[in-house]
Short mmCIF file of C-alpha atoms in Angstrom, two decimals:
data_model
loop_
_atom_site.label_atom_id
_atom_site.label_comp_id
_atom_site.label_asym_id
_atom_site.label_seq_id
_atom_site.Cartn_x
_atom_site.Cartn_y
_atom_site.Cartn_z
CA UNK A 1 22.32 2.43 -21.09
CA UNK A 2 24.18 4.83 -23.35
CA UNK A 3 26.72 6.52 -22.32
CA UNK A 4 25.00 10.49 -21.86
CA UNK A 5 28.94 12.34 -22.65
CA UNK A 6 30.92 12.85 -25.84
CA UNK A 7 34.34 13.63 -25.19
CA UNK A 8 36.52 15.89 -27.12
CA UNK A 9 38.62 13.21 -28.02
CA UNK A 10 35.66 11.04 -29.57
CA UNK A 11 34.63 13.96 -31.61
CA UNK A 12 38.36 14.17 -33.00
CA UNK A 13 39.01 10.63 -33.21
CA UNK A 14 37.89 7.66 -35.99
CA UNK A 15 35.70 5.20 -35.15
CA UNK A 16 37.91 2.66 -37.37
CA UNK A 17 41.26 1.89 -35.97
CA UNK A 18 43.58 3.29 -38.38
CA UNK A 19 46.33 0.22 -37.71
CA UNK A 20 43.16 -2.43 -38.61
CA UNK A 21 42.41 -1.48 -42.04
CA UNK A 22 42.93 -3.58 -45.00
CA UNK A 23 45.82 -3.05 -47.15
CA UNK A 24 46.45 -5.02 -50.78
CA UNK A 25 49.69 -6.50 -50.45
CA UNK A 26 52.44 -4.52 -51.13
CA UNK A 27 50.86 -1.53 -50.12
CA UNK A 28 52.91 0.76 -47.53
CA UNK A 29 50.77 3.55 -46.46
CA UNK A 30 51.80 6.34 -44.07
CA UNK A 31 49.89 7.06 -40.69
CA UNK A 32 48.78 9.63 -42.47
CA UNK A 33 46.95 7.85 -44.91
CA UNK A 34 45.55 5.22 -42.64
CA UNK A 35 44.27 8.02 -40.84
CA UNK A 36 42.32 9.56 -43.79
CA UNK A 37 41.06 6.30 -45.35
CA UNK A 38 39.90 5.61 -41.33
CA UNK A 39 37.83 9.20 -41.23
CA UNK A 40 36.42 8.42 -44.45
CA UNK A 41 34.78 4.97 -43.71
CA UNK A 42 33.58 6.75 -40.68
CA UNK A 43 31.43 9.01 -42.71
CA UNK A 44 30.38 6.58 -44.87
CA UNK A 45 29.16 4.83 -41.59
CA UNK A 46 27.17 7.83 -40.06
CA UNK A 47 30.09 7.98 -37.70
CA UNK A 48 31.31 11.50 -38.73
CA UNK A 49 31.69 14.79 -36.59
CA UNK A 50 32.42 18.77 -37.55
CA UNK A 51 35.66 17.68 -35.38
CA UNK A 52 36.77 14.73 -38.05
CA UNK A 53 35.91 17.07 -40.65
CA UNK A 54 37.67 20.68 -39.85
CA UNK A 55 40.73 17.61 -38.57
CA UNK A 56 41.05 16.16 -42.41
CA UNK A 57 39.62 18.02 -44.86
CA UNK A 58 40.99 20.94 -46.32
CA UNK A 59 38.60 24.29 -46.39
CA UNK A 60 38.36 24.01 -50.52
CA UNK A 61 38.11 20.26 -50.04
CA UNK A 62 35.87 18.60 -53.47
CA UNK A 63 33.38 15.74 -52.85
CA UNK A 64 31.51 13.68 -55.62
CA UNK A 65 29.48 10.87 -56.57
CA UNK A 66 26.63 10.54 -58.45
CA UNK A 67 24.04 13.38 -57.50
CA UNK A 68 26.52 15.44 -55.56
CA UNK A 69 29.21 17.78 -56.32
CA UNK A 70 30.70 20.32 -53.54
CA UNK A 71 33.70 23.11 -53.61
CA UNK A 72 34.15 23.48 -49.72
CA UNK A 73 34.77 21.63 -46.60
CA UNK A 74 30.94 23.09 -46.24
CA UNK A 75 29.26 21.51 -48.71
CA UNK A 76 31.32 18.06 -47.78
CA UNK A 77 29.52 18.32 -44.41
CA UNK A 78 26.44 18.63 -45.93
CA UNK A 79 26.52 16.35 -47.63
CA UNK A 80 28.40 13.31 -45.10
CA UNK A 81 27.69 14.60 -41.71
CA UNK A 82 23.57 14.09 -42.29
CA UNK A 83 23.93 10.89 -43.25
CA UNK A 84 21.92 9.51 -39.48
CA UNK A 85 19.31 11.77 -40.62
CA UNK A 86 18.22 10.06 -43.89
CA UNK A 87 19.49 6.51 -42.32
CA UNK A 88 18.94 4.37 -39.12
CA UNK A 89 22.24 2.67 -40.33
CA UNK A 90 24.99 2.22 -41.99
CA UNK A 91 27.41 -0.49 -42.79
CA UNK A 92 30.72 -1.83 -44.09
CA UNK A 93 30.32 -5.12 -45.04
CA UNK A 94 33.83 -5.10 -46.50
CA UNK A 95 36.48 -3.20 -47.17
CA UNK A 96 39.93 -3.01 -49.31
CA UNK A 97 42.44 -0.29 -50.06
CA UNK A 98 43.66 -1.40 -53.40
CA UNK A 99 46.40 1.27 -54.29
CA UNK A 100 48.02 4.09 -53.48
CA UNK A 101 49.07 6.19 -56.77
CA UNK A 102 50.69 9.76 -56.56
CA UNK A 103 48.69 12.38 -58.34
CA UNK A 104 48.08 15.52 -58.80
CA UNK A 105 44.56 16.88 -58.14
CA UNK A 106 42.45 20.50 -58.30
CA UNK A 107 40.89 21.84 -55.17
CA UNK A 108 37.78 23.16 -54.85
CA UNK A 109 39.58 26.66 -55.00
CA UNK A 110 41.54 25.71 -58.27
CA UNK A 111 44.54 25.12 -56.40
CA UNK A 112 46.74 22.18 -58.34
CA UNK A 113 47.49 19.84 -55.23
CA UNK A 114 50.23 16.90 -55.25
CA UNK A 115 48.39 14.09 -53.41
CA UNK A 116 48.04 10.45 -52.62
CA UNK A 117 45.12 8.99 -54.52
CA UNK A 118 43.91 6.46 -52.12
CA UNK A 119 41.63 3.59 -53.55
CA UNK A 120 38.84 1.66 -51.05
CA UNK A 121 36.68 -1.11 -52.44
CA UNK A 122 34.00 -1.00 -50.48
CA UNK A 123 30.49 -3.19 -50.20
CA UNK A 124 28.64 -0.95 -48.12
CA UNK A 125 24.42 -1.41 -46.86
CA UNK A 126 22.76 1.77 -46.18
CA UNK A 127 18.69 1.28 -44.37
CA UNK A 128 16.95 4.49 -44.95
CA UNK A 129 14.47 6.06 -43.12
CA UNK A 130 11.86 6.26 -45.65
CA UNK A 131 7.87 5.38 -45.54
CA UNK A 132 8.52 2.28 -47.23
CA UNK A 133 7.94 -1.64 -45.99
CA UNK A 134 11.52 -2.68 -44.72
CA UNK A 135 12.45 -4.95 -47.35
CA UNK A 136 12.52 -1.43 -49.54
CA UNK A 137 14.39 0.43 -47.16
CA UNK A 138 17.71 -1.15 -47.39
CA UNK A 139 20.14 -0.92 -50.33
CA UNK A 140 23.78 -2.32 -50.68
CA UNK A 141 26.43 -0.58 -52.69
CA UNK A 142 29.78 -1.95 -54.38
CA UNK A 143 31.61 1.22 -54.72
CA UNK A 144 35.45 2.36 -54.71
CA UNK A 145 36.07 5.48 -52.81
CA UNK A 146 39.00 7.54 -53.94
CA UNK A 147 40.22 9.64 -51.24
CA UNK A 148 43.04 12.60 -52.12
CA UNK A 149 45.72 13.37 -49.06
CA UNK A 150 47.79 16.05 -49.13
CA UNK A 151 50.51 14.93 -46.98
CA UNK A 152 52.21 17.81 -46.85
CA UNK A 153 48.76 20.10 -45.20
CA UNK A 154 47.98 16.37 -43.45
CA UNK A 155 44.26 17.05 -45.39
CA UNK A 156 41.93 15.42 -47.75
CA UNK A 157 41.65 17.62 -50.82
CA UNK A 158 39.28 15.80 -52.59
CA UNK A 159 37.02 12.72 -52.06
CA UNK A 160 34.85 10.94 -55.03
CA UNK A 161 32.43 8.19 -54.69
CA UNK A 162 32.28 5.73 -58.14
CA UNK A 163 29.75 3.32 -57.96
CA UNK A 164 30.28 2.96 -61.58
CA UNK A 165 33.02 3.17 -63.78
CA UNK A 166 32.76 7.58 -64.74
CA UNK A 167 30.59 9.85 -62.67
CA UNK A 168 28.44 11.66 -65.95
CA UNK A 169 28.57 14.67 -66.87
CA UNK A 170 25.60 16.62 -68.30
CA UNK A 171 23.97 19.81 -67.70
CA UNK A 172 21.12 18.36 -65.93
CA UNK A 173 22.78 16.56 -63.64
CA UNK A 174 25.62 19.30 -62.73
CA UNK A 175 22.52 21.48 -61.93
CA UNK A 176 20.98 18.64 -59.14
CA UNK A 177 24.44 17.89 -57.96
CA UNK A 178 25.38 22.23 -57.18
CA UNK A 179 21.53 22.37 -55.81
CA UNK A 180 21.82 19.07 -53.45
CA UNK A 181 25.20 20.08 -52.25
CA UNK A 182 24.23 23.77 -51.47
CA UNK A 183 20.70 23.43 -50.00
CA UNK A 184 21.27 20.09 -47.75
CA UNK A 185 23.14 22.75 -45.28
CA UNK A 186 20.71 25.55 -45.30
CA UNK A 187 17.75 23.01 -44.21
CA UNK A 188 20.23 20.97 -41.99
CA UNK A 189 22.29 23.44 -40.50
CA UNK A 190 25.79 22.05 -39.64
CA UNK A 191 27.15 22.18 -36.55
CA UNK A 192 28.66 25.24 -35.06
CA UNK A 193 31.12 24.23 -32.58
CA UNK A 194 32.04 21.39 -30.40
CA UNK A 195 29.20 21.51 -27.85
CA UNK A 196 26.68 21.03 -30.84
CA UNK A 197 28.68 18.62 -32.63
CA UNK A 198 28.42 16.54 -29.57
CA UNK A 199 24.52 17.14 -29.53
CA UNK A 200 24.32 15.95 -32.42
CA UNK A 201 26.22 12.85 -31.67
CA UNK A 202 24.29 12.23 -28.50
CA UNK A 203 21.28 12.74 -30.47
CA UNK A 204 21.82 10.81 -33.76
CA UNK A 205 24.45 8.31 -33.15
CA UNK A 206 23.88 6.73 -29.55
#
């Protein structure tokens, strides 16, 4: 039977252990890093929480990929924390940090951020919930997530999804990506504090 409590400390903490993940060799991340590449696989898993999120990201945080572009920790959510709604799963087949590069990155806001640019590989299966025969329903993704952490505000600045080699950039698609980003919160709402972030848990993830 499943277990009918969240805890505080589940709702705060990843789902991957931070001290498990796979590193190239020669890499020496931080425990701050490990930490953010951890919180990030979660969401990619349909593991995330507001908790993880208000924890990592910064309030101007930037996420992309293909259809998708948000300017606030916000948006993010909207985007990441639905993610049991649309799927009944979601799973890392495999996973690689391949580098860890200093840059510097732009915020949301327009600030200009020094960060770590962390790089996953990832092979990734995602089973939607859609009125389709199963064998439609599932799709698996070879994608490298670069992850930006501000080690200095301990926050993820700026997360992008490339399942390809460039995201593109046209009008057309900068118009989807601002409307998707915007109106998945309105219709979804996120949750407000930790009593409903734990709802949701309960409700989506056990």
């Amino acid at each position: 039977m499943a277990d009918s409590k969240v805890t505080s400390t589940e709702l705060h903490s990843s789902a991957n252990d931070p001290s498990t993940l796979n590193f190239a060799p020669g890499l020496s991340p931080t425990d701050l890093q490990r930490r953010h590449a951890a919180i990030v696989l979660d969401m990619f898993q349909a593991k995330g929480t507001m908790a993880k999120l208000r924890d990592n990201f910064s309030e101007d945080a930037v996420y992309e990929d293909l259809f998708a572009s948000c300017k606030t920790r916000e948006e993010v959510g909207g985007q990441l924390l639905h993610l049991p709604t649309i799927c009944t799963s979601a799973t890392t087949n495999s996973h690689l940090i391949t580098s860890l590069n200093p840059i510097t990155t732009t915020s949301g806001s327009g600030r200009s951020v020094p960060t770590t640019e962390i790089a996953i590989k990832v092979d990734h299966t995602f089973v939607f919930k859609a009125p389709l025969p199963v064998s439609a329903r599932s799709i698996t993704m070879n994608t490298t997530l670069l992850v930006y952490s501000d080690e200095q505000e301990g926050k993820i600045v700026r997360l992008q999804d490339r399942p390809m080699e460039q995201i593109p950039e046209n009008a057309l698609l900068s118009w989807i990506r601002r409307g998707n980003a915007v109106g998945v919160p309105k219709v979804i709402p996120l949750p407000k504090d930790e009593k409903e972030d734990a709802e949701k848990v309960l409700k989506q993830q056990r």
